[in-house]
XYZ file of C-alpha atoms in Angstrom:
517
model
C -9.411 -121.457 -2.568
C -8.533 -118.014 -3.961
C -7.301 -116.838 -0.584
C -5.235 -119.984 -0.033
C -3.604 -119.530 -3.430
C -2.789 -115.904 -2.681
C -1.359 -116.817 0.733
C 0.782 -119.578 -0.811
C 2.209 -117.199 -3.433
C 2.971 -114.583 -0.824
C 4.630 -117.148 1.452
C 6.826 -118.431 -1.386
C 7.950 -114.916 -2.267
C 8.773 -114.105 1.372
C 10.797 -117.317 1.744
C 12.689 -116.563 -1.478
C 13.412 -113.072 -0.225
C 14.795 -114.384 3.073
C 17.016 -116.871 1.216
C 18.391 -114.105 -0.995
C 18.985 -111.927 2.082
C 20.864 -114.696 3.891
C 23.016 -115.458 0.870
C 23.877 -111.811 0.496
C 24.925 -111.438 4.134
C 28.733 -111.774 4.637
C 30.182 -114.345 7.070
C 32.532 -111.907 8.839
C 32.280 -108.356 10.045
C 32.252 -106.284 6.854
C 33.875 -103.009 6.145
C 31.466 -100.019 6.422
C 29.169 -100.074 3.403
C 28.955 -96.941 1.296
C 25.778 -94.945 1.906
C 24.743 -95.049 -1.729
C 24.944 -98.848 -1.743
C 22.827 -99.076 1.418
C 20.152 -96.865 -0.146
C 20.174 -98.957 -3.315
C 19.795 -102.167 -1.304
C 16.840 -100.793 0.618
C 15.135 -99.656 -2.591
C 15.705 -103.106 -4.079
C 14.188 -104.767 -1.004
C 11.210 -102.366 -1.060
C 10.609 -103.131 -4.739
C 10.711 -106.840 -4.014
C 8.152 -106.395 -1.200
C 5.818 -104.351 -3.413
C 5.967 -107.046 -6.091
C 5.014 -109.658 -3.506
C 2.122 -107.495 -2.254
C 0.810 -106.861 -5.791
C 0.983 -110.584 -6.521
C -1.249 -111.248 -3.521
C -3.705 -108.467 -4.420
C -3.968 -109.666 -8.014
C -4.695 -113.199 -6.837
C -7.454 -112.056 -4.449
C -9.041 -109.095 -6.290
C -10.822 -110.947 -9.128
C -12.755 -113.040 -6.622
C -13.802 -109.954 -4.634
C -14.715 -107.624 -7.486
C -18.382 -107.838 -8.620
C -17.458 -105.994 -11.818
C -14.727 -108.501 -12.657
C -17.068 -111.424 -12.043
C -19.882 -109.850 -14.052
C -17.649 -109.327 -17.087
C -15.895 -112.677 -16.843
C -18.832 -114.333 -18.591
C -18.180 -112.139 -21.642
C -14.540 -113.176 -21.912
C -14.241 -115.542 -24.878
C -10.977 -116.932 -23.530
C -12.889 -118.300 -20.543
C -15.363 -119.940 -22.906
C -12.594 -121.552 -24.964
C -11.088 -123.030 -21.816
C -14.484 -124.498 -20.949
C -15.262 -126.690 -23.940
C -18.758 -128.065 -24.356
C -17.378 -131.578 -24.056
C -16.545 -130.794 -20.431
C -20.004 -129.507 -19.433
C -22.480 -131.672 -17.606
C -26.076 -132.033 -18.801
C -28.950 -130.484 -16.839
C -32.215 -132.151 -15.743
C -35.329 -131.227 -13.784
C -36.172 -132.585 -10.312
C -37.505 -135.861 -11.762
C -34.604 -136.419 -14.169
C -36.288 -135.010 -17.276
C -33.468 -133.780 -19.581
C -33.320 -129.995 -19.946
C -29.879 -129.530 -21.536
C -27.978 -132.246 -23.385
C -24.721 -132.426 -25.327
C -25.064 -133.687 -28.883
C -22.497 -134.505 -31.553
C -23.275 -132.773 -34.857
C -20.921 -132.803 -37.828
C -18.029 -133.752 -35.586
C -18.748 -130.941 -33.082
C -20.363 -131.017 -29.669
C -23.536 -128.896 -29.511
C -25.214 -127.790 -26.298
C -28.921 -128.507 -26.939
C -31.778 -127.046 -24.898
C -34.338 -129.840 -25.057
C -37.377 -127.608 -24.533
C -36.132 -124.473 -26.242
C -37.899 -121.232 -25.336
C -39.942 -122.755 -22.488
C -36.862 -122.913 -20.216
C -34.689 -120.229 -21.834
C -34.744 -117.695 -18.993
C -34.053 -120.089 -16.152
C -31.383 -122.159 -17.961
C -29.808 -119.274 -19.882
C -27.102 -119.992 -22.454
C -23.370 -120.703 -22.750
C -22.095 -119.098 -25.929
C -18.662 -118.226 -27.324
C -19.860 -114.814 -28.522
C -22.601 -113.832 -26.083
C -21.241 -115.217 -22.800
C -23.286 -116.979 -20.139
C -26.617 -116.406 -18.395
C -29.027 -118.292 -16.150
C -28.086 -121.684 -14.746
C -25.271 -121.984 -17.290
C -23.545 -119.018 -15.640
C -24.635 -119.372 -12.018
C -23.622 -123.053 -11.824
C -20.657 -122.784 -14.166
C -18.196 -124.277 -11.664
C -20.505 -127.259 -11.140
C -21.195 -127.798 -14.839
C -17.562 -127.415 -15.932
C -16.196 -130.838 -14.993
C -12.615 -130.154 -16.166
C -12.023 -128.053 -13.048
C -12.242 -131.108 -10.861
C -9.009 -132.754 -9.644
C -7.241 -134.607 -12.444
C -7.065 -137.900 -10.558
C -10.813 -137.791 -9.881
C -11.601 -137.035 -13.503
C -9.271 -139.711 -14.870
C -10.418 -142.273 -12.340
C -14.059 -141.794 -13.304
C -13.528 -142.106 -17.053
C -15.061 -145.219 -18.498
C -16.650 -146.218 -15.205
C -20.382 -147.061 -15.093
C -22.421 -144.242 -13.557
C -19.651 -141.688 -14.057
C -20.643 -138.840 -11.688
C -19.119 -136.280 -14.032
C -21.603 -137.346 -16.704
C -24.557 -137.176 -14.294
C -26.814 -134.179 -14.926
C -27.091 -131.200 -12.635
C -30.550 -131.615 -11.074
C -32.729 -128.537 -10.681
C -35.828 -127.990 -8.543
C -37.838 -127.197 -11.681
C -40.786 -129.498 -12.401
C -40.867 -129.718 -16.188
C -44.510 -130.849 -16.208
C -45.653 -127.595 -14.598
C -43.073 -125.483 -16.458
C -44.435 -126.708 -19.792
C -48.061 -125.963 -18.881
C -47.177 -122.490 -17.560
C -45.174 -121.623 -20.679
C -47.979 -122.758 -22.994
C -50.671 -120.969 -20.958
C -48.764 -117.679 -20.936
C -47.865 -118.055 -24.596
C -46.290 -115.037 -26.238
C -47.973 -112.515 -23.933
C -45.492 -110.447 -21.960
C -45.452 -111.648 -18.377
C -44.179 -114.273 -15.974
C -45.193 -117.309 -13.937
C -43.401 -118.347 -10.726
C -44.293 -121.355 -8.569
C -42.424 -122.248 -5.364
C -42.743 -124.881 -2.656
C -43.361 -122.900 0.582
C -41.667 -125.280 3.028
C -38.441 -125.770 1.048
C -38.023 -122.716 -1.199
C -37.771 -125.002 -4.256
C -38.570 -123.051 -7.429
C -40.796 -125.372 -9.464
C -41.703 -122.983 -12.297
C -39.855 -119.954 -13.633
C -41.348 -118.779 -16.932
C -40.877 -115.425 -18.641
C -42.395 -114.303 -21.939
C -41.825 -113.364 -24.650
C -38.945 -115.801 -24.767
C -36.295 -116.979 -27.232
C -34.763 -120.245 -28.392
C -31.231 -120.731 -26.968
C -30.627 -123.294 -29.727
C -30.943 -120.540 -32.335
C -28.395 -117.917 -31.332
C -26.117 -116.374 -33.905
C -24.933 -112.813 -34.458
C -27.952 -111.808 -36.562
C -30.528 -113.463 -34.322
C -29.007 -112.061 -31.129
C -29.019 -108.560 -32.645
C -32.717 -108.970 -33.455
C -33.516 -110.117 -29.934
C -31.530 -107.247 -28.408
C -33.325 -104.665 -30.582
C -36.816 -106.112 -30.057
C -39.059 -103.618 -28.223
C -40.742 -106.498 -26.379
C -37.393 -107.371 -24.741
C -37.446 -111.177 -25.072
C -34.017 -111.447 -23.416
C -35.390 -109.886 -20.191
C -36.212 -112.364 -17.438
C -39.438 -110.738 -16.212
C -39.832 -113.234 -13.374
C -36.672 -111.868 -11.707
C -35.908 -108.519 -13.332
C -39.389 -107.132 -14.038
C -40.441 -104.600 -11.391
C -44.190 -103.876 -11.334
C -46.716 -102.269 -8.968
C -48.189 -105.286 -7.149
C -51.620 -103.623 -7.062
C -54.233 -105.377 -4.932
C -52.002 -108.417 -4.323
C -50.129 -106.115 -1.897
C -53.281 -105.963 0.251
C -52.147 -109.284 1.710
C -49.078 -107.449 3.095
C -51.250 -104.601 4.406
C -53.567 -107.140 6.058
C -50.566 -108.919 7.614
C -49.292 -105.636 9.053
C -52.751 -104.880 10.448
C -53.045 -108.306 12.097
C -49.562 -107.949 13.596
C -50.503 -104.486 14.940
C -53.570 -105.824 16.750
C -56.342 -105.345 14.239
C -58.549 -108.383 13.689
C -60.644 -109.917 10.901
C -63.629 -108.104 12.371
C -62.134 -104.616 11.891
C -64.696 -102.671 9.854
C -64.353 -99.665 7.573
C -67.085 -97.802 5.723
C -66.549 -97.715 1.948
C -69.006 -95.106 0.551
C -69.900 -94.582 -3.138
C -67.638 -91.531 -3.306
C -64.598 -93.577 -2.305
C -61.929 -92.833 0.283
C -60.382 -89.354 0.234
C -56.985 -89.133 1.986
C -56.432 -86.097 4.220
C -55.229 -83.070 2.287
C -56.409 -84.430 -1.075
C -59.493 -84.044 -3.243
C -58.998 -87.070 -5.503
C -60.837 -90.081 -4.047
C -59.513 -93.637 -4.046
C -62.302 -95.734 -5.512
C -62.854 -99.359 -6.460
C -62.630 -100.835 -9.936
C -66.431 -101.096 -10.136
C -66.770 -97.377 -9.423
C -64.702 -96.496 -12.490
C -67.117 -98.463 -14.690
C -70.394 -97.097 -13.333
C -71.633 -93.685 -12.244
C -74.299 -95.344 -10.083
C -72.028 -97.476 -7.953
C -73.561 -97.753 -4.492
C -70.342 -98.401 -2.606
C -69.698 -101.305 -0.254
C -70.827 -99.816 3.023
C -69.388 -101.351 6.188
C -66.873 -104.096 5.389
C -64.806 -106.396 7.571
C -61.369 -107.638 6.501
C -62.586 -110.883 4.971
C -65.180 -109.156 2.807
C -62.704 -106.429 1.862
C -60.258 -109.065 0.601
C -63.003 -110.909 -1.261
C -64.169 -107.728 -3.012
C -60.670 -106.207 -3.224
C -62.038 -103.008 -1.697
C -59.533 -100.206 -2.298
C -61.216 -97.838 0.142
C -60.942 -100.337 3.006
C -57.211 -100.954 2.648
C -56.380 -97.337 1.837
C -58.010 -96.293 5.132
C -56.384 -99.199 6.992
C -52.989 -98.313 5.539
C -53.268 -94.722 6.752
C -54.219 -95.946 10.220
C -51.169 -98.202 10.255
C -48.862 -95.512 8.889
C -46.061 -95.590 6.333
C -43.518 -96.857 8.872
C -45.536 -100.016 9.607
C -46.128 -100.674 5.909
C -42.439 -100.163 5.190
C -41.477 -102.568 7.957
C -43.924 -105.184 6.633
C -42.512 -104.858 3.106
C -38.993 -105.389 4.377
C -40.016 -108.326 6.565
C -41.629 -110.079 3.591
C -38.446 -109.585 1.579
C -39.875 -107.155 -0.978
C -36.789 -104.960 -0.701
C -34.366 -107.905 -0.878
C -32.448 -108.977 -3.967
C -33.093 -112.706 -3.846
C -30.537 -115.020 -5.429
C -31.655 -118.466 -6.571
C -28.177 -119.911 -6.015
C -25.897 -119.934 -2.962
C -22.807 -119.454 -5.134
C -21.265 -115.998 -5.307
C -19.868 -116.212 -8.830
C -22.552 -115.917 -11.501
C -25.326 -115.404 -8.941
C -26.392 -112.137 -10.578
C -27.698 -114.080 -13.579
C -30.292 -115.735 -11.318
C -30.943 -112.891 -8.903
C -34.179 -110.963 -8.517
C -33.990 -107.191 -8.564
C -34.710 -105.589 -5.209
C -38.208 -104.154 -4.988
C -39.276 -101.072 -3.048
C -41.677 -100.411 -0.192
C -43.519 -97.352 1.133
C -41.450 -94.378 2.225
C -41.990 -93.198 5.762
C -42.009 -89.473 4.924
C -44.478 -89.562 2.020
C -47.808 -87.753 2.006
C -51.039 -89.305 3.260
C -52.254 -89.747 -0.319
C -49.163 -91.682 -1.389
C -49.231 -93.828 1.758
C -52.897 -94.672 1.144
C -52.063 -95.715 -2.421
C -49.039 -97.675 -1.188
C -51.411 -99.715 0.987
C -53.276 -100.905 -2.116
C -50.101 -101.507 -4.156
C -50.524 -98.487 -6.427
C -48.075 -96.044 -4.878
C -44.303 -96.361 -4.779
C -44.319 -100.102 -4.073
C -42.635 -102.246 -6.745
C -42.029 -106.003 -6.809
C -41.032 -108.808 -9.161
C -43.240 -111.883 -9.677
C -40.743 -113.866 -7.576
C -41.206 -111.448 -4.661
C -45.001 -111.839 -4.694
C -44.724 -115.637 -4.934
C -42.501 -115.525 -1.828
C -45.057 -113.375 0.038
C -47.668 -116.074 -0.567
C -45.187 -118.831 0.313
C -44.382 -117.102 3.603
C -48.056 -116.837 4.609
C -48.599 -120.464 3.576
C -45.582 -121.639 5.610
C -46.907 -120.410 8.975
C -45.193 -117.047 8.568
C -41.704 -118.447 7.861
C -39.973 -117.086 4.754
C -37.653 -119.642 3.119
C -35.091 -118.291 0.604
C -35.718 -119.565 -2.933
C -33.299 -121.751 -4.891
C -33.128 -123.763 -8.138
C -30.450 -126.339 -7.273
C -31.995 -129.595 -6.047
C -30.646 -130.848 -2.750
C -28.788 -127.656 -1.828
C -28.289 -127.007 1.891
C -30.994 -124.732 3.332
C -30.212 -121.099 3.921
C -31.320 -118.965 6.862
C -35.095 -118.632 7.140
C -36.993 -115.623 8.473
C -40.000 -115.578 10.842
C -42.124 -112.797 9.355
C -45.492 -113.442 11.001
C -46.375 -115.253 14.192
C -47.723 -118.696 13.353
C -51.234 -117.892 14.574
C -51.401 -114.644 12.592
C -50.212 -116.387 9.429
C -52.912 -119.031 9.713
C -55.480 -116.330 10.365
C -54.422 -114.497 7.217
C -54.383 -117.741 5.207
C -58.018 -118.327 6.136
C -58.915 -114.744 5.168
C -57.317 -115.227 1.739
C -59.788 -118.017 0.990
C -62.480 -115.367 0.645
C -61.563 -114.103 -2.873
C -62.045 -117.691 -4.113
C -64.881 -118.999 -1.940
C -67.052 -115.884 -1.571
C -69.732 -115.769 -4.327
C -68.691 -112.139 -4.934
C -64.955 -112.876 -4.758
C -62.697 -111.544 -7.488
C -60.962 -114.950 -7.802
C -64.088 -117.132 -7.655
C -63.370 -118.473 -11.172
C -60.256 -120.171 -9.772
C -62.263 -122.802 -7.884
C -61.152 -126.398 -8.442
C -63.135 -129.352 -7.126
C -61.504 -131.022 -4.161
C -58.867 -128.314 -3.672
C -58.904 -125.486 -1.113
C -57.345 -122.308 -2.463
C -56.141 -118.970 -1.115
C -55.643 -116.242 -3.713
C -55.630 -112.533 -4.441
C -56.171 -110.757 -7.736
C -54.642 -107.447 -8.773
C -54.890 -104.903 -11.596
C -51.833 -102.640 -11.610
C -52.554 -99.299 -13.242
C -49.766 -97.848 -15.368
C -49.335 -94.900 -17.683
C -48.170 -97.010 -20.649
C -51.490 -98.662 -21.470
C -53.844 -101.225 -19.991
C -53.359 -102.403 -16.427
C -51.088 -105.353 -15.611
C -53.022 -108.408 -14.409
C -51.896 -110.276 -11.281
C -52.952 -113.430 -9.485
C -51.103 -114.759 -6.432
C -51.981 -117.511 -4.007
C -51.245 -120.931 -2.504
C -52.846 -124.366 -2.147
C -54.100 -126.402 -0.416
C -54.862 -123.967 2.412
C -54.724 -126.623 5.164
C -51.313 -128.035 4.133
C -49.847 -125.796 1.421
C -47.650 -127.446 -1.210
C -47.463 -124.715 -3.860
C -47.425 -120.921 -3.857
C -47.510 -118.908 -7.063
C -47.547 -115.535 -8.767
C -48.785 -114.903 -12.302
C -48.324 -111.564 -14.064
C -49.608 -110.561 -17.497
C -48.401 -107.185 -18.748
C -51.283 -105.005 -19.980
C -53.621 -107.900 -19.281
C -56.298 -105.726 -17.681
C -57.865 -107.374 -14.657
C -56.083 -110.161 -12.828
C -59.239 -112.267 -12.863
C -59.477 -111.928 -16.643
C -55.838 -112.459 -17.679
C -53.721 -114.044 -14.915
C -56.334 -116.274 -13.282
C -56.885 -118.647 -16.263
C -53.114 -119.241 -16.459
C -52.852 -120.042 -12.756
C -55.838 -122.375 -13.016
C -54.209 -124.405 -15.796
C -51.011 -124.757 -13.756
C -52.966 -125.846 -10.671
C -54.915 -128.444 -12.644
C -51.621 -129.786 -14.002
C -50.188 -129.891 -10.469
C -53.261 -131.754 -9.262
C -52.916 -134.311 -12.068
C -49.181 -134.670 -11.294
C -49.933 -135.551 -7.657
C -48.572 -132.421 -6.013
C -51.603 -132.135 -3.724
C -51.692 -135.811 -2.736
C -50.626 -136.582 0.817
C -48.260 -139.338 -0.342
C -46.564 -137.309 -3.090
C -43.109 -138.836 -3.692
C -40.068 -136.652 -3.375
C -37.293 -136.745 -5.977
C -34.241 -138.805 -5.116
C -30.694 -137.688 -5.813
């Protein structure tokens, strides 16, 4: 539309210029024109052409400039032109209201029904603080006054007015509520996606804030808070993925020809990369001076025990280039947007993570292979890794708008390799020694991986990622708890509560109904 408008303006100016030129041309052979007059005429024509060109550039540039689009949400004039009375409500996939318009003291108020529980995914639309989240990313869809006048007027007063129908999101409020309550006020995030469709069912970040309670004083407090409640950790929090990254290392190994039976000796002293003296040891080794090591381990046992020595050695055998390629294939270095719309997409876009560097030392590469080197990822990225493995190796881009046309998918792993890896990831749950054995739920097959991301700012960050059911996956998830210690101690109980809620809601039933638009 922007380009058509620019072309129309340019065409009108050109036509006007030609008309002026024709009117100025004499009907008979003129006397020789003075040189000064000819020069003046050419300058006048050049000025006219430059004006036409600048008109076209000005019409096109705002739509092309990321900086212009990013700052447009802070322009109060834009807000005033988009009155709350013109904004559609928002609902979850089942029609549960998420944002409603209410009349208070003669004024329309945009009310977030569930407050802080959905603050980071829905965002806010405020005269002083601009727009974020769904309110910004889907602004053109929510702002009904931009629709053609005859369509708007024709729909007024009609039953089932489509302009009053809510924007439906892929979010499942039942799971969102449980995840938000389970995480509480601990810093962290919970992301749940549907592997086959890319539907984002849960997007929780904590600590959070109440969009219904935003004024100058409150916003200043939130902005100055050291815990950063305005930060969407699910999309903008970059963390070492720790042992959850071993699923990527295992995928790279399977693709390179290694099999589940590949064995590595894990001695009590740990694995020492070439050229280094500092060993890479397991979590148990750091808690006991008498740790006996694991001995010979195959891939299944190494995943069950989360053996650092196994995957550090395997990562060095693969090499940094293979690990880097696997990270890129799984989308860890991509900046995923949850909306197909260009304008406002940055408000629902995950920061790009980072993978191993090909020219790093052996020690760094070995630590990259266990998620403790240079690798960084958001909770959304790790949920997508699990979703890809669950979906026979096909990575489906995530989105939050229900019923949106699918975007291009990516075949990351061959179907057979993905199923092989999915079976291996059952071990952390089903093995009696598995680090995720406490996740077991009767009647539900689970694949999962725990992680404890070491950091210099305090206790380790706790991770738990996975998918279920293994045979026909419906949900994939990632749970992160900042400074939570072990993943099994902090993230696992949260994931278990969400899975129990999903089981009660019928997500794992074969005849689960799909939402209708």
